[in-house]
Each structure stands twice: as C-alpha cells, then as structure tokens.
Amino acid sequence: MANVAKKVSWSGRDPRDDEDERAGETTPLLNGTGPGSAGGARQFTPSSFLRPGQLSNVDLNEDIRELETELPRPYPNEIPHNEKLLSLKYESLDYDNSENQLFLEEERRINHAAFRTVEIKRWVICAMIGILTGLVACFIDIVVENLAGLKYRVVKDNIDKFTEKGGLSFSLLLWATLNASVVMVGSVIVAFIEPVAAGSGIPQIKCYLNGVKIPHVVRLKEGPMIHSGAVIAAGISQGRSTSLKRDFKIFEYFRRDTEKRDFVSAGAAAGVSAAFGAPVGGVLFSLEEGASFWNQFLTWRIFFASMISTFTLNSVLSVYHGNAWDLSSPGLINFGRFDSEKMGYTIQEIPIFIFMGVVGGILGALFNALNYWLTMFRIRYIHRPCLQVIEAMLVAAVTAAVGFVMIYCSRDCQPIQGSSVAYPLQLFCADGEYNSMATAFFNTPEKSVVNLFHDPPGSYNPMTLGMFTLMYFFLACWTYGLTVSAGVFIPSLLIGAAWGRLFGISLSYLSKGSIWADPGKYALMGAAAQLGGIVRMTLSLTVIMMEATGNVTYGFPIMLVLMTAKIVGDYFVEGLYDMHIQLQSVPFLHWEAPVTSHSLTAREVMSTPVTCLRRIERVGTVVDILSDTSSNHNGFPVVESNPNTTQVAGLRGLILRSQLIVLLKHKVFVERANLNLVQRRLKLKDFRDAYPRFPPIQSIHVSQDERECMIDLSEFMNPSPYTVPQEASLPRVFKLFRALGLRHLVVVNNHNEVVGMVTRKDLARYRLGKEGLEELSLAQT
C-alpha cells in the first residue's frame, strides 16, 4: 500500500483545519513501516548524549501549529490501520506546576485570607458547575420528551389509520424518515463541525483526566451528560470561553491544567449525577473511570457539585411536571421504586445472580468484539464526513424498519386495562388490547427499561423478549461509534433488562410460578450484568444502580453480578472504553506498569538525544529550536554551560515551549551594548492570558538584531524538575511519572548531567500482550 496523508480522529474524520494540529503533517503507513514510526527498543550509546542547543530527531510531546494551510488532496479509499500503534499526534497536559520564581513569588504574596478566598471560589465554581449541568439535563429531558412524544403520536396515528385501510408501508416509510431526519441533524453537526463530539465522550474525558490533550475535547459542543458536564466545568472554571471568544476576566488563578483537571472531574461527576440521580455514584464514577489524581478536598467538592446537579434537575423537572414541592425527578433516568417486600431475594438466588453475571460478561465481550471489528471497518473505509452522515441515517432508518417489522409480525397482545404504556399500539390486536412488542420498540429506551423492570408478570411473551434482545443487541452494537453524540449506557441496560426478564420468566416456569422468580428483579440483574460486561465498571456502577432503584437491598447481588461480569469479560477482551482508546492509538497510562517490565531501565526507554538550553541562551538559538519541525519538543532541560564551549554542566532546571513562546512574544531579552532594549518584568498573568492556546512560533517576529540578544531563563524555568537516574527500573519510573502527573521526566547520570528524557509515549508504548511484554510502534496517525 502507498503511504497516505491521513489523520484518524475519534470519529474517523480528517481534522485538516483543526487549529490544535500541525498542518501539512503526513502519516506513514499505519502498520508502523513508514517514516516516522519507530519499532524495536532504542539502544543507548555514548553518542546519544545531548549537547546544549542540539536538535533531536526524537519526537517528544509535540505542540507546534504551522501557519501554512494543507493543500487539498483526495481522500484515500482505504485507511490502513493497526491497533498496535501509538500516535505521536497527541500532546500531554502539564499537570505538574512549574515552581519557578514567578510562581513562588506570587504564592508568597498571598496571605491566609487570600488563600481562603481562592478556596471559596473553588466551591462557588463547583456550585455553578452543578447548577448549569442540572439545567442542561433539564433542557435535554424536556426536548427529548416532547420530540419523542410528537414522533410516536404521529406514527401511532398513522399506523392506526392505515391498519384499517391498508397501506402500512407508508407508516414504515414515515417512521424511518422521521428517525433519519433527526439523526441527520445531529450527525451533520458532529461530522462537519466537531468530530470529537461523537460517541459517549467518556473515552475522551478519560484520556483528558489521564493527562492526554485531545483537541477540542472540552470546548463547547453537543454531547451526552458526562461529556456535557465536563465541557461546562472547563468553561466555567476558566472564566472564559474560547468557542464563544469571550473572556469575563474572572477565575484567572485557575487557568492552568492542574486546576482545570480537578474541575473537569467535578463536571463529569455532575453529569452522571444528573443522568441517574446518583450523586454518590457520580463521585465514584469520576474516581473509578476518570480522575487519575485524587485527594480528600477534591472529593468533597465533587460530591457538592454532584448533589447540586441532582437537586437542580429535581427542582426544575418537578416544577415542569406540576409537582413543585414533590421533588420526584432526581435524574433523567429513574428506574422506579423496587419494593423489597414484593421483590426480595433469598440466599438460594445468589448462585443464579452469579450465573447471570457470567452471561452478562460473555455477551458484553461479544458486543465489544463485534464493535471492535466494526470500528476498524469505519476507520478504514467510512472516513469521509458525508459517508459518516449517510451511515448514521442508514442505522436510524434500519432501526425503525426492524422495529416496525417485528411489531407487525408479533401476535403478543396484552390487555390494556391498568397498563402504563404511553403509546399503546393496537395494530392487529383485538379491541382493548395492545401489541406488547410495541412497548419495547415504540418508546424511548429509558421508558422501555422502566417497563421491563416494573410491568407485572405476564406482560411479555418469552418469544417477544427473545427476538427483541437479539435484534436490539446487534442494532446497539452497530449504533455505538456512529458520528453522533450517543452513549452505550441506556442501550446496554435495555438489552440486559430484556434478557434478564426472559431469564426470570424461564425460572418462573421451572419453579412452577414461585414468588421469588419475579421477572422484574431479574430484569434489574440482567441490566447490571449487560452494562458491566460491556463497560467493565464495578464500584461506581453498583452505587449508581442502587441509587437509581432507591433500594440498598439489592446492593450485594448487583455487586456480585458486576464483579462476575467484569472478570468473565476481561478474560476475552477489554472494556469498550479502553478498547476505543486503544483503537485511537492514544498514549494512555494505566494505573501500573506492565508486570513483566522490571527488566527495562530508564536508559532503555528514554528518548535521546535531548535538546538542552543554557541558562543564558542566545535568542536566535531559541527561535531556531522552536521553529525546527523535526524536533517538536515541549520541554527543554536547562543546563549551566559556558556559551563558548560545548561541555555540558549539570542540570539546572526545565522550561516549557509555552513559556519560551511567551518570553519571545514579550521580548524578555537581556540588553546588549549596541541595542537600547529594556527588559520587561513579566508576571504569571502574562502566561495565564495566553493559556491554553499559546501562539505558534511562526507568528512571533524576531528581528536580526534581536536574534543576537541573550535571554535569561533563570526566573522562568522550573529549578526543581523531577529526575531519575538512568539505572531506575521502568516500573519505578512509571510510578513516579503516573502518580505525579508529569509531562517530562529528566534522566541524569551520576554527575547530574542530562542523558535523556522520559515522556508519556516512552512509557505508554510498552504494554502486556498475549505473548508477554510488547513494544508498540510510533506513527503520526
């Protein structure tokens, strides 16, 4: 295959005009054989040692944006892709504060009262995150309820009309058209405007909290509740919006990656809380699936934001539904009350629940495996925005067609008396009856889940549940990964509730109608097993399910089901979110280094040679280093060295590309005898004003005379960067890097001289495969 110039985004779209990416960048063969890929362990040689000002050909966390626009080129018919790659296009976030002189001087000037004011602001921001996330959830709920109600009423009336007259094919066409039209609007927005809004947003937020910068991930966009909460948190905490180009000049103190990360964690938790009415579950979700860094104070603030989110949603929806003082709508998805007296469980059922967990783990692994191959197909062939929109519309139309055909062919008629069905469809049933298959398909998934949980025994025919489970399983698998903002939570719950209720009905037959074999109870366990088998969440999902059902009695069986589903599912394939992170070649760092990696040392995994800067460096040298596209480094060790020699002295500090950009922009140069330059005293505000999108080096003009000036980095560099000796083992390096949220880790020898640099990609490229420790290839995917 020929080399292709193509970047694979979360949706598979080519982000050519993405301002955060480098224009004109080409991608090698995605099997790692093209230029720019690196395979095999890098060997350390004495010639690999750095020299001051020396340029490196090893790509460390790039952060450069070229001004030239990419020439238009035809889309390739196929994008070759290999999941055993690590992408070099993803940057890291600076979760480690740079404790330079400016930072320390500002912190020393802040007295106790000022620190207390900052802490109060943190709580105010968390309250605002909770309120706005709750209001967004209210808007989503009201709009979905009205749009879905309108669609189902129109289609129902049309089906009732043509059932008597004939011509139901028009009803099928109407349903498919309505589905496809609504999906087309959402898909066009995602495919052509904001590709990162595709999917549930959880993998992207997970990567962000892990320390990976996904372009546009927390910018204003549509998205499910977890992603929406994170976007709200990112905007509120910074006091400005880059999407709206508005700066309110507030909360400037929090304009750094460390603070932003904590607030995004709170936003993700508030999103879960608003979706399920589960504030504790939201906190645990953010801890288990999202945040890589945690502390007690952060836990309190996140819980506060989650509780405010739930209360806001509850209050507004209660007023909207005419029960202002009732507060009966804690979340968008309410499973309804499970009565322990009617739906209790006995000790004999524990093995049955564990068996359901095994089934959920197997079905979840099958779901993930099918979605894996489907996602690979999409990456390779459905990479044009127009094709992505067509596929999304096709899935919407096929879903309507499958639902209509199954309703049409079903003869499962149930009496309508006392039924809570919102849109009872009679079709060919007798008067006073409704089609039971329609209650599952002809309704919002949230309402269908509740119906499967709480409808009385005998409301569904086993054949109806079996066919629905089979068809909805494949439709949900096809749907996840489309270029629309949609998650997998509710479809998974619906699939599990359907086969769980079928399981309960089967037990009832076998036990001659014993009261303990209540189908609603098993629908709940099936829902937990299916969702756990797909996403592999345990702690947070247990609490979310408990809070959504309002009954702590089921905590133990739900926990057993989820643990079993995770253990069984992990035996076959990874969880869905981790799988999609891996497919996008993101340098994601897990909690621990691979268990068999003790044989590797920092000397073997580090990048070398490293570009170093002297403490007092020539401006022209700095400009040349930052402008060199072959070595897009983001961090530069600062050494003490005589400008007239090439001898390297010990490490003195570390300075970031972004800091150098600001220094050049404000021309913080040391005065020369033949130039009348006055060095300006910079403040941290100058760096915060440029955050998070620092200008490219190409936009900064430096005259020839200014190139001969000197720049003193002493005040701006971090004088105490983290270092490791070159003999340190990989697990030790990994633990230090991961726990402290580092972006650069300097490797030094016995004389404190810089011999290499460890970055995220140096660690993430080692992982445990089926045949032991394997090293991923690097490529500009």
Coordinates of N, CA, C and O in Angstrom, one line a residue, residues 577-652:
Y577 N -14.7 1.2 26.6 CA -14.0 2.4 26.6 C -12.5 2.3 26.4 O -11.9 3.0 25.6
D578 N -11.9 1.3 27.1 CA -10.4 1.1 26.9 C -10.1 0.6 25.5 O -9.1 1.0 24.9
M579 N -11.0 -0.1 24.9 CA -10.8 -0.6 23.6 C -10.8 0.5 22.6 O -10.0 0.6 21.6
H580 N -11.7 1.5 22.7 CA -11.8 2.6 21.8 C -10.6 3.5 22.0 O -10.1 4.2 21.0
I581 N -10.1 3.7 23.2 CA -8.9 4.4 23.5 C -7.7 3.8 22.8 O -6.9 4.5 22.1
Q582 N -7.6 2.5 22.8 CA -6.5 1.8 22.2 C -6.6 1.9 20.7 O -5.6 2.0 20.0
L583 N -7.9 1.8 20.1 CA -8.0 1.9 18.7 C -7.6 3.3 18.1 O -7.2 3.4 17.0
Q584 N -7.7 4.3 19.0 CA -7.3 5.6 18.5 C -5.8 5.9 18.8 O -5.3 7.0 18.6
S585 N -5.1 4.8 19.3 CA -3.6 4.9 19.5 C -3.3 6.0 20.4 O -2.2 6.7 20.3
V586 N -4.1 6.2 21.5 CA -3.8 7.3 22.5 C -2.8 6.8 23.5 O -2.9 5.6 23.9
P587 N -1.8 7.6 23.8 CA -0.8 7.1 24.8 C -1.4 7.2 26.2 O -1.0 8.1 27.1
F588 N -2.3 6.3 26.5 CA -3.0 6.3 27.8 C -2.1 5.5 28.8 O -1.7 4.4 28.5
L589 N -2.0 6.0 30.0 CA -1.2 5.4 31.1 C -2.1 4.7 32.1 O -2.9 5.5 32.7
H590 N -2.1 3.4 32.2 CA -2.9 2.8 33.2 C -2.3 3.0 34.6 O -1.3 3.6 34.8
W591 N -2.9 2.3 35.6 CA -2.5 2.6 37.0 C -1.1 2.1 37.3 O -0.4 2.6 38.0
E592 N -0.8 0.9 36.7 CA 0.5 0.3 36.9 C 1.3 0.0 35.6 O 0.6 -0.2 34.6
A593 N 2.6 -0.1 35.7 CA 3.4 -0.5 34.6 C 3.1 -2.0 34.3 O 2.6 -2.7 35.2
P594 N 3.4 -2.5 33.1 CA 3.3 -3.9 32.8 C 4.0 -4.7 33.8 O 5.2 -4.4 34.2
V595 N 3.4 -5.8 34.3 CA 4.0 -6.6 35.4 C 5.3 -7.2 35.1 O 6.1 -7.6 36.0
T596 N 5.6 -7.4 33.8 CA 6.9 -8.1 33.4 C 7.9 -7.1 32.9 O 8.8 -7.4 32.2
S597 N 7.8 -5.8 33.3 CA 8.7 -4.8 32.8 C 9.9 -4.4 33.7 O 10.6 -3.4 33.4
H598 N 10.1 -5.2 34.7 CA 11.2 -4.8 35.6 C 12.6 -5.0 35.0 O 13.6 -4.4 35.5
S599 N 12.7 -5.7 33.9 CA 14.0 -5.8 33.2 C 14.4 -4.6 32.5 O 15.6 -4.5 32.1
L600 N 13.5 -3.7 32.2 CA 13.8 -2.5 31.5 C 14.2 -1.4 32.4 O 13.6 -1.2 33.5
T601 N 15.1 -0.5 32.0 CA 15.5 0.6 32.8 C 15.3 1.9 32.1 O 14.9 1.9 30.9
A602 N 15.4 3.0 32.8 CA 15.2 4.3 32.2 C 16.1 4.6 31.0 O 15.8 5.2 30.0
R603 N 17.3 4.0 31.1 CA 18.3 4.1 30.0 C 17.7 3.6 28.7 O 18.0 4.1 27.6
E604 N 17.0 2.5 28.8 CA 16.5 1.8 27.6 C 15.2 2.4 27.1 O 14.8 2.3 25.9
V605 N 14.4 3.1 27.9 CA 13.1 3.6 27.4 C 13.1 5.1 27.1 O 12.3 5.6 26.5
M606 N 14.2 5.8 27.6 CA 14.2 7.3 27.4 C 14.4 7.7 26.0 O 15.0 6.9 25.2
S607 N 14.0 8.9 25.7 CA 14.3 9.5 24.4 C 15.7 10.2 24.4 O 15.9 10.9 25.4
T608 N 16.4 10.0 23.4 CA 17.8 10.6 23.4 C 18.2 10.8 22.0 O 17.9 9.9 21.2
P609 N 19.0 11.8 21.6 CA 19.5 12.9 22.4 C 18.4 13.9 22.7 O 17.3 13.9 22.1
V610 N 18.7 14.7 23.7 CA 17.7 15.7 24.1 C 18.2 17.1 23.8 O 19.4 17.4 23.9
T611 N 17.3 18.0 23.4 CA 17.7 19.4 23.1 C 17.7 20.1 24.4 O 16.7 20.3 25.1
C612 N 18.9 20.7 24.8 CA 19.1 21.4 26.0 C 19.3 22.9 25.7 O 19.7 23.3 24.6
L613 N 19.0 23.7 26.7 CA 19.2 25.2 26.6 C 20.1 25.6 27.7 O 20.0 25.0 28.8
R614 N 21.0 26.6 27.5 CA 21.8 27.1 28.5 C 20.9 28.1 29.4 O 19.9 28.6 28.9
R615 N 21.4 28.3 30.6 CA 20.6 29.2 31.5 C 20.5 30.6 30.9 O 19.5 31.2 30.9
I616 N 21.6 31.1 30.3 CA 21.5 32.3 29.5 C 21.8 32.0 28.0 O 22.9 31.6 27.7
E617 N 20.8 32.0 27.2 CA 20.9 31.5 25.9 C 20.7 32.6 24.8 O 20.0 33.6 25.1
R618 N 21.2 32.4 23.7 CA 21.0 33.4 22.6 C 19.6 33.3 22.0 O 19.1 32.2 21.8
V619 N 19.0 34.4 21.8 CA 17.6 34.4 21.3 C 17.5 33.7 20.0 O 16.5 32.9 19.8
G620 N 18.4 33.9 19.1 CA 18.4 33.2 17.8 C 18.4 31.7 17.9 O 17.7 31.0 17.2
T621 N 19.1 31.2 18.9 CA 19.2 29.7 19.1 C 17.8 29.2 19.6 O 17.3 28.2 19.1
V622 N 17.2 30.0 20.5 CA 15.9 29.6 21.0 C 14.8 29.6 19.8 O 14.1 28.6 19.7
V623 N 14.9 30.6 19.0 CA 13.9 30.7 17.9 C 14.2 29.5 16.9 O 13.2 28.9 16.5
D624 N 15.4 29.2 16.6 CA 15.7 28.1 15.7 C 15.2 26.8 16.2 O 14.7 25.9 15.5
I625 N 15.4 26.6 17.5 CA 15.0 25.3 18.2 C 13.5 25.2 18.1 O 12.9 24.1 17.8
L626 N 12.8 26.2 18.5 CA 11.3 26.2 18.5 C 10.7 26.1 17.0 O 9.7 25.5 16.8
S627 N 11.5 26.6 16.1 CA 11.0 26.6 14.7 C 11.3 25.3 14.0 O 10.7 25.0 12.9
D628 N 12.2 24.5 14.5 CA 12.6 23.3 13.8 C 11.4 22.2 13.9 O 11.1 21.8 15.0
T629 N 10.8 21.9 12.8 CA 9.7 21.0 12.7 C 10.1 19.5 12.9 O 9.2 18.7 13.2
S630 N 11.3 19.2 12.9 CA 11.8 17.8 13.0 C 11.9 17.4 14.5 O 12.1 16.3 14.8
S631 N 11.9 18.4 15.4 CA 12.0 18.1 16.8 C 11.1 19.0 17.6 O 11.5 20.0 18.2
N632 N 9.8 18.6 17.6 CA 8.8 19.5 18.2 C 8.7 19.2 19.7 O 7.7 18.8 20.2
H633 N 9.8 19.4 20.4 CA 9.8 19.2 21.8 C 8.9 20.2 22.6 O 8.7 21.3 22.1
N634 N 8.5 19.8 23.7 CA 7.6 20.6 24.6 C 8.3 21.0 25.8 O 7.9 22.0 26.5
G635 N 9.4 20.4 26.2 CA 10.2 20.7 27.4 C 11.6 20.6 27.1 O 12.1 19.7 26.4
F636 N 12.4 21.6 27.7 CA 13.8 21.6 27.5 C 14.6 21.7 28.8 O 14.4 22.7 29.6
P637 N 15.4 20.8 29.1 CA 16.3 20.9 30.2 C 17.2 22.1 30.1 O 17.7 22.4 29.0
V638 N 17.4 22.8 31.2 CA 18.2 24.0 31.2 C 19.5 23.6 32.0 O 19.5 23.1 33.1
V639 N 20.7 23.9 31.3 CA 21.9 23.5 32.0 C 22.8 24.7 32.1 O 22.6 25.7 31.5
E640 N 23.8 24.6 33.0 CA 24.7 25.7 33.2 C 25.9 25.4 32.4 O 26.6 24.4 32.6
S641 N 26.2 26.2 31.4 CA 27.3 25.9 30.5 C 27.9 27.2 29.9 O 27.1 28.2 29.8
N642 N 29.1 27.2 29.7 CA 29.8 28.4 29.1 C 29.4 28.4 27.6 O 29.6 27.5 26.9
P643 N 28.9 29.6 27.1 CA 28.4 29.7 25.7 C 29.5 29.4 24.7 O 29.3 29.1 23.6
N644 N 30.8 29.5 25.1 CA 31.9 29.4 24.2 C 32.4 28.0 24.1 O 33.4 27.7 23.4
T645 N 31.8 27.1 24.9 CA 32.3 25.7 24.9 C 31.1 24.8 24.7 O 29.9 25.2 24.8
T646 N 31.3 23.5 24.3 CA 30.3 22.5 24.1 C 30.2 21.6 25.3 O 29.4 20.6 25.3
Q647 N 31.0 21.9 26.4 CA 30.9 21.0 27.5 C 29.6 21.2 28.3 O 29.3 22.3 28.6
V648 N 29.0 20.1 28.7 CA 27.7 20.2 29.3 C 27.9 20.1 30.8 O 28.6 19.3 31.3
A649 N 27.3 21.1 31.6 CA 27.4 21.0 33.0 C 26.1 20.4 33.5 O 25.3 19.9 32.8
G650 N 25.9 20.5 34.8 CA 24.8 19.8 35.5 C 23.5 20.4 35.1 O 23.4 21.6 34.7
L651 N 22.4 19.7 35.4 CA 21.0 20.2 35.2 C 20.7 21.3 36.2 O 21.0 21.2 37.3
R652 N 20.1 22.4 35.6 CA 19.7 23.5 36.5 C 18.2 23.7 36.5 O 17.7 24.3 37.4

